[in-house]
Short mmCIF file of C-alpha atoms in Angstrom, two decimals:
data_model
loop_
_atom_site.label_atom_id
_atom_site.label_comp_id
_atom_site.label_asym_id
_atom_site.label_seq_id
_atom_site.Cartn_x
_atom_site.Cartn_y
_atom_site.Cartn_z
CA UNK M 1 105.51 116.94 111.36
CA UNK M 2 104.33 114.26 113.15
CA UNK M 3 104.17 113.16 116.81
CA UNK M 4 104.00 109.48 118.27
CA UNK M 5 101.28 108.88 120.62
CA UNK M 6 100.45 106.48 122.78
CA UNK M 7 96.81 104.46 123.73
CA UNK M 8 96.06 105.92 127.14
CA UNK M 9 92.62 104.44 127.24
CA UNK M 10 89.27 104.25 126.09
CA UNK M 11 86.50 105.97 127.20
CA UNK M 12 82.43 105.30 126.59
CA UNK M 13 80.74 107.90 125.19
CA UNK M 14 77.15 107.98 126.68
CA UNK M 15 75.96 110.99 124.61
CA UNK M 16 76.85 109.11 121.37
CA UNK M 17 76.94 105.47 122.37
CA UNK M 18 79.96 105.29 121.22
CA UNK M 19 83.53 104.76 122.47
CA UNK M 20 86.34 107.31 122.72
CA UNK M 21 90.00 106.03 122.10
CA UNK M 22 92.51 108.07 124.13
CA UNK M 23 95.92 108.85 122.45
CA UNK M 24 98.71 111.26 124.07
CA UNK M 25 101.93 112.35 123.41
CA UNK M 26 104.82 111.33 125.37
CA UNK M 27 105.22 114.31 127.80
CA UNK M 28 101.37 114.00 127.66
CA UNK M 29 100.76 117.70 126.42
CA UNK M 30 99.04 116.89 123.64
CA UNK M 31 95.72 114.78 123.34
CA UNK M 32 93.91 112.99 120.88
CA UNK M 33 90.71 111.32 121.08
CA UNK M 34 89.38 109.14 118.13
CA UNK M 35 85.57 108.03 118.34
CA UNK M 36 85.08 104.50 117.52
CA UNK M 37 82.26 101.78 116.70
CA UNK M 38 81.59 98.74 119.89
CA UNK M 39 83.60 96.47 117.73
CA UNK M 40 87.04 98.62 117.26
CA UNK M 41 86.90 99.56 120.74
CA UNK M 42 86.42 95.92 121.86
CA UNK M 43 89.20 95.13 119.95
CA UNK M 44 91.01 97.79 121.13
CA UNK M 45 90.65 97.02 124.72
CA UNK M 46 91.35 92.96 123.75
CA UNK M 47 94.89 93.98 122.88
CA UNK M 48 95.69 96.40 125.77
CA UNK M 49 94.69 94.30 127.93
CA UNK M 50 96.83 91.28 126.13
CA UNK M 51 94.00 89.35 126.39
CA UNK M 52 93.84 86.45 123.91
CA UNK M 53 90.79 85.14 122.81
CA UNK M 54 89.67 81.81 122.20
CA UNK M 55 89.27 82.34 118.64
CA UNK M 56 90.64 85.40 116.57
CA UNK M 57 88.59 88.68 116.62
CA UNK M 58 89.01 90.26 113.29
CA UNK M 59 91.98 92.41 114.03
CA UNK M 60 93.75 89.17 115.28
CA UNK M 61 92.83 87.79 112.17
CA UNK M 62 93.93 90.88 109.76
CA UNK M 63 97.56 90.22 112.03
CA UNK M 64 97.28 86.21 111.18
CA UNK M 65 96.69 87.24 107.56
CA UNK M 66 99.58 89.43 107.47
CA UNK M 67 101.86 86.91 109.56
CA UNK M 68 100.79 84.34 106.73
CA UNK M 69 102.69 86.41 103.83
CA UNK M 70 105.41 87.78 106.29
CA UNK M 71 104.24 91.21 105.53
CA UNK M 72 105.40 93.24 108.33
CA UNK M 73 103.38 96.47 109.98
CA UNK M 74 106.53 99.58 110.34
CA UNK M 75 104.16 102.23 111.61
CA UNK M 76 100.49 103.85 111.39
CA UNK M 77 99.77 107.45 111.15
CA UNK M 78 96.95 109.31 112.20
CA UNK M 79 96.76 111.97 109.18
CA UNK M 80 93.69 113.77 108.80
CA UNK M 81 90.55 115.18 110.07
CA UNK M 82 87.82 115.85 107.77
CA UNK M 83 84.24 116.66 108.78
CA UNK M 84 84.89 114.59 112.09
CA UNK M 85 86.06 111.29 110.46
CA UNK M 86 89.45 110.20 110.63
CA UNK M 87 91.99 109.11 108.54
CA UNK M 88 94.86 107.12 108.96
CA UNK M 89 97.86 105.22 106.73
CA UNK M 90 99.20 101.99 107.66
CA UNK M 91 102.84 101.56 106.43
CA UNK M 92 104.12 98.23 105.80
CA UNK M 93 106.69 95.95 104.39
CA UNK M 94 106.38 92.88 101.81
CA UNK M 95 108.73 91.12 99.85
CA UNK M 96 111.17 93.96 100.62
CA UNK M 97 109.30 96.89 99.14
CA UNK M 98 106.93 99.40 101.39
CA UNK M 99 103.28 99.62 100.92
CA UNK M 100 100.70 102.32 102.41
CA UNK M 101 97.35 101.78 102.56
CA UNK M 102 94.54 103.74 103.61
CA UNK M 103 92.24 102.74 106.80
CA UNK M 104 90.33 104.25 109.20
CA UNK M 105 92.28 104.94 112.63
CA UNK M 106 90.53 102.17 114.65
CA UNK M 107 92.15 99.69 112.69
CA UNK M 108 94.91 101.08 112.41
CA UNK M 109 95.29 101.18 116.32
CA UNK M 110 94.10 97.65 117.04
CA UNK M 111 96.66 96.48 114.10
CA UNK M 112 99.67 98.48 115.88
CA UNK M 113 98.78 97.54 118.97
CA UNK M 114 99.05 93.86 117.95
CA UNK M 115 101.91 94.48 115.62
CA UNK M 116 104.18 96.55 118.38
CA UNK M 117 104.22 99.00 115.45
CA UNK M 118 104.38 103.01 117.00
CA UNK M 119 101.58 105.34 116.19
CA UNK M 120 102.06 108.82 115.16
CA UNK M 121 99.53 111.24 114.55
CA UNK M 122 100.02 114.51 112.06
CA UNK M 123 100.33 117.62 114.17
CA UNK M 124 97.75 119.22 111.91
CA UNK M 125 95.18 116.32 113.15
CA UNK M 126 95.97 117.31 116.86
CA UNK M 127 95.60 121.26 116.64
CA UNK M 128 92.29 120.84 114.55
CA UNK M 129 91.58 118.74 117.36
CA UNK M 130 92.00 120.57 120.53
CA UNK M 131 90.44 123.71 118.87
CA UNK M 132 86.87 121.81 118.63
CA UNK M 133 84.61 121.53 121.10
CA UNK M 134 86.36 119.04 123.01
CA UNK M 135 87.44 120.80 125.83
CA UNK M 136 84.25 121.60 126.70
CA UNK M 137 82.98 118.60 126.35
CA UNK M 138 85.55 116.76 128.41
CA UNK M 139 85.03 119.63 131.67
CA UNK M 140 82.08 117.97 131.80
CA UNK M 141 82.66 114.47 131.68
CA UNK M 142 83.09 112.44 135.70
CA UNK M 143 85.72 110.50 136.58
CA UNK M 144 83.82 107.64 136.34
CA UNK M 145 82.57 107.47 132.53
CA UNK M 146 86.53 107.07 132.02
CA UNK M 147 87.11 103.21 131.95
CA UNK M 148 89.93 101.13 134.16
CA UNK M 149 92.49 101.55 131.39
CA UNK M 150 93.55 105.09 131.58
CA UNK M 151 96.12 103.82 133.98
CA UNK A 1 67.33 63.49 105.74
CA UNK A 2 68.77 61.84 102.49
CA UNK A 3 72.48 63.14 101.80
CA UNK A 4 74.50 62.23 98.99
CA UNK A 5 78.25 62.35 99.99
CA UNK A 6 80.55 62.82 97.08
CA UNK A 7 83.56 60.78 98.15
CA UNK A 8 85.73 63.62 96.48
CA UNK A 9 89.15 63.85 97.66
CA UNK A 10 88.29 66.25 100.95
CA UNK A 11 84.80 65.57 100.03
CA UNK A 12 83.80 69.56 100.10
CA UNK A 13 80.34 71.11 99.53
CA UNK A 14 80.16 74.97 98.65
CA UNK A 15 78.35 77.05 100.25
CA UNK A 16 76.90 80.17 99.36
CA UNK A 17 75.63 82.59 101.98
CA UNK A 18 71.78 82.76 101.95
CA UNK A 19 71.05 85.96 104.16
CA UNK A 20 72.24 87.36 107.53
CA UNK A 21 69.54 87.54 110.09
CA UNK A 22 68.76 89.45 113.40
CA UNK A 23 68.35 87.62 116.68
CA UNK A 24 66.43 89.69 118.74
CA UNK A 25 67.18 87.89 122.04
CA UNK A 26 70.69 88.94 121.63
CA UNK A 27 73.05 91.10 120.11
CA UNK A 28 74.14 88.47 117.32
CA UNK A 29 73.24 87.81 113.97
CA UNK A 30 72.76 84.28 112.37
CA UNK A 31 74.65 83.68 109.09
CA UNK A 32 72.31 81.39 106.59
CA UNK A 33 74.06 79.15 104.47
CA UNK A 34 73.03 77.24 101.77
CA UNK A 35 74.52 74.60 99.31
CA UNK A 36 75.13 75.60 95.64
CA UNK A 37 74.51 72.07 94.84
CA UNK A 38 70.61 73.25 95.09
CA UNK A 39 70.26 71.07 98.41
CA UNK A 40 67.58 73.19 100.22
CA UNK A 41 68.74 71.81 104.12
CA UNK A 42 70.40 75.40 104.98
CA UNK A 43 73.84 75.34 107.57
CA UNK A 44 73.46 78.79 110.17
CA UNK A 45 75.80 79.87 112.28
CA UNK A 46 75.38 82.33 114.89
CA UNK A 47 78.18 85.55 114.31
CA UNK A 48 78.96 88.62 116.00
CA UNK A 49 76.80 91.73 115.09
CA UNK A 50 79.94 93.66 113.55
CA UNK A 51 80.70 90.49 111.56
CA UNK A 52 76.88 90.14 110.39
CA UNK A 53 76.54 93.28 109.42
CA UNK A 54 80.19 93.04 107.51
CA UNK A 55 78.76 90.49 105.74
CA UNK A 56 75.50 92.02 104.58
CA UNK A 57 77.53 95.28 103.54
CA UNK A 58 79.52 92.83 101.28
CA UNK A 59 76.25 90.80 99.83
CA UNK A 60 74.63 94.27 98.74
CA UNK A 61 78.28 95.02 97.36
CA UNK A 62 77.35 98.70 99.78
CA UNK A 63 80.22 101.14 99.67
CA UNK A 64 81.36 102.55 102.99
CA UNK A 65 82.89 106.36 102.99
CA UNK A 66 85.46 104.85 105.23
CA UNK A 67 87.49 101.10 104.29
CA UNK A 68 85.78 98.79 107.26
CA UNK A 69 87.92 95.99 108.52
CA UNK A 70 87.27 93.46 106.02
CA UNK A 71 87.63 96.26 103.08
CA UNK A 72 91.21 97.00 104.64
CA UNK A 73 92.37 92.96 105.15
CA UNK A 74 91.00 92.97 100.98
CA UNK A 75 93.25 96.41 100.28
CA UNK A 76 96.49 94.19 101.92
CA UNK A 77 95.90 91.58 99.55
CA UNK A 78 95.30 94.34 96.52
CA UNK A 79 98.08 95.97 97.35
CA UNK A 80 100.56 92.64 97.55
CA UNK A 81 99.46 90.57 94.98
CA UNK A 82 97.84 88.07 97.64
CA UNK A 83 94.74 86.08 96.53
CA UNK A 84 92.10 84.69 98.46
CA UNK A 85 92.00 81.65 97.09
CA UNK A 86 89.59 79.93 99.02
CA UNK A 87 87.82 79.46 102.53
CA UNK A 88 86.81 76.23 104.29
CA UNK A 89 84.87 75.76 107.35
CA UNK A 90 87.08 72.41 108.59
CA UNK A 91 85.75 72.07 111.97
CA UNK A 92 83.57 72.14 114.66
CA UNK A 93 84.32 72.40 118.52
CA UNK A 94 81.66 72.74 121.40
CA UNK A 95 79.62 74.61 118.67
CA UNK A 96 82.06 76.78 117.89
CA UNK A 97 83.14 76.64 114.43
CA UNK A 98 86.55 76.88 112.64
CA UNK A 99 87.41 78.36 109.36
CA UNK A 100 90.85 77.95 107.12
CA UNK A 101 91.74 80.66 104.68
CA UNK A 102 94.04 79.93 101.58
CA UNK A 103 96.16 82.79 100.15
CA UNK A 104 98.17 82.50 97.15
CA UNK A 105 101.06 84.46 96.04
CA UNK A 106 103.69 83.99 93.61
CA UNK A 107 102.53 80.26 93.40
CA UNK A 108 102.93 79.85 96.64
CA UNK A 109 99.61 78.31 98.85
CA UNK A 110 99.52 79.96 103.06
CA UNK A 111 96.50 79.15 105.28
CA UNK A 112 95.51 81.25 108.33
CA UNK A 113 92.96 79.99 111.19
CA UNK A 114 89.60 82.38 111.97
CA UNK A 115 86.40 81.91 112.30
CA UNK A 116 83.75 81.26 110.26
CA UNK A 117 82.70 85.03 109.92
CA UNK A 118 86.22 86.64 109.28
CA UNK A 119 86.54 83.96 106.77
CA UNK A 120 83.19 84.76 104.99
CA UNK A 121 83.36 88.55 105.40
CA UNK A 122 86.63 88.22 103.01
CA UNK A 123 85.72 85.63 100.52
CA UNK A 124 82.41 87.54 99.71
CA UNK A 125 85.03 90.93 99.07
CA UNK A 126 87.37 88.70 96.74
CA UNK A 127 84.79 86.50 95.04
CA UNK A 128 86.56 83.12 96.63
CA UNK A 129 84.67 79.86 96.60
CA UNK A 130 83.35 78.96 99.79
CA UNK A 131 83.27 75.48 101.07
CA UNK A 132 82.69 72.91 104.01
CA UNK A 133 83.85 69.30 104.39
CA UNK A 134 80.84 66.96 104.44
CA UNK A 135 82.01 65.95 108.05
CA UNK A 136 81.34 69.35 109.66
CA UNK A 137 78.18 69.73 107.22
CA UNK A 138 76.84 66.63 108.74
CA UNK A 139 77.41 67.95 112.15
CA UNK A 140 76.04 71.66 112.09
CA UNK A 141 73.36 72.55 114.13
CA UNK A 142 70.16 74.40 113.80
CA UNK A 143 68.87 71.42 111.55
CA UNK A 144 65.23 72.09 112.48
CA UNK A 145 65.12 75.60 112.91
CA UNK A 146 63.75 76.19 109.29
CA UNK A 147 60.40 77.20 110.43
CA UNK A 148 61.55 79.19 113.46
CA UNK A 149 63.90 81.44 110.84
CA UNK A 150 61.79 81.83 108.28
CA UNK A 151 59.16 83.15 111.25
CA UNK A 152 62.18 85.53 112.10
CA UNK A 153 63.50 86.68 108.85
CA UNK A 154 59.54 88.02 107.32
CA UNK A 155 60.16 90.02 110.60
CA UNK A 156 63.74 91.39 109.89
CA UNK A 157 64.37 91.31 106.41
CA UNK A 158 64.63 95.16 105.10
CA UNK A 159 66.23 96.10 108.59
CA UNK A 160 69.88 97.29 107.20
CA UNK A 161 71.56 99.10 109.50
CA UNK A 162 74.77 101.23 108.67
#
């Protein structure tokens, strides 16, 4: 099974100087938050934001490059947790035959993102998910490390 | 400076990348270029730190658990049949530089616009020739920092981060 999510927002992680991509669900019962390097979550924010650059960030330029051969992103999935790194599957057309090719979530977001393509995440990622220490870890985060997206 | 322009048709010089280096002023690294020609002026171009350190991860041909951007833009290609043919570096704007990339599939030549460091990070993963038209050669900056970088690098060489 697998659910479509949604980017709610992105989050800096001071304890691991890193950022935190929000996904939820659509009646926003289930969470999923994906760590990610500066970069991805630069990007990330880029294309929330619709903000276009001056010159094309990577991601903008992975979308060009795709664009170029009219190869066309359907969806990504989220699809597995393993020792705390993600996994994820972008699904795409070309020529008229599907493709899937393996990626790391981040890029899979900020390709969706500026594809319009839906994300899904496997339900299996989720529940492993919620059952770590997240929880915890979010009780104790203030309102204020959460960043102006989480609208 | 003496420079020997070969009035080739687009009159391009290939470049091959020399090293990446830290600025420690600022979070950006400085892509060294050099000439395969065996011209020792050297072309740098300052790049995002994600981008630099893309670049190095490509030059020491370093395997990453996880496919990092420029790994996954190769896999597209892999997976279509799309070949990097080529990368140019065809212009240059208020300092800012501007790279073309050629693909080829099924005979069939499509260029996309990025910059300089997109265009590198990919070539290196493809083995694609890299090149740049004499005119933005001639206009590229950083023509006397030679002593400053080579001050710089003896300081940062060996300083691979992950």
């Amino acid at each position: 099974m697998i659910t479509q999510m949604h980017v709610k927002g992105l989050m800096f992680d001071p304890y691991n100087n890193a950022y935190i991509v929000i996904l939820r669900d659509e009646d926003q019962s289930e969470m999923l938050p994906i760590w990610v390097g500066k970069s991805e979550a630069s990007s990330i924010s880029l294309a929330l934001e619709s903000v276009a650059p001056p010159r094309p960030m990577t991601h903008d330029f992975m979308k060009g490059y795709l664009d170029a051969v009219n190869a066309k992103v359907i969806s990504v999935v989220i699809t597995d947790l393993n020792e705390n790194t993600y996994y994820a599957k972008i699904h795409l057309t070309y020529e008229d035959s599907e493709y899937t090719v393996d990626s790391r979530p981040s890029d899979a977001i900020a390709l969706a993102l500026r594809s319009q393509a839906p994300i899904f995440a496997n339900e299996s990622v989720i529940r492993k998910q919620t059952s770590e220490e997240l929880d915890q870890w979010l009780e104790n985060l203030k309102p204020e490390d959460f960043g102006k997206l989480d609208s | 400076m003496q420079e020997h322009t070969s009035h080739t048709a687009e009159s391009l010089l290939e470049l091959t990348v020399d090293r990446v280096v830290e600025d420690p002023d600022t979070d950006t690294r400085i892509l060294v270029l050099s000439r395969t020609d065996g011209k020792t002026e050297l072309f740098m171009i300052w790049i995002g730190a994600a981008e630099g350190e893309s670049i190095r991860r490509a030059l020491d041909t370093s395997v990453t658990p996880r496919p990092m951007s420029h790994d996954l833009i190769k896999s597209f290609g892999e997976h279509f049949g799309v070949k990097t043919e080529r990368v140019v570096l065809t212009d240059v704007k208020s300092s800012t530089y501007f790279a073309t990339v050629y693909l080829e599939s099924n005979g069939v030549t499509r260029t996309i616009d990025a910059r300089p460091s997109d265009a590198i990070a990919l070539a290196l993963r493809c083995q694609a020739p890299m090149y740049v038209t004499q005119d933005v050669w001639d206009r590229r900056s950083g023509q006397n920092l030679d002593a400053w970088l080579s001050k710089l690098a003896t300081k940062n060489i060996g300083t691979q981060e992950v």
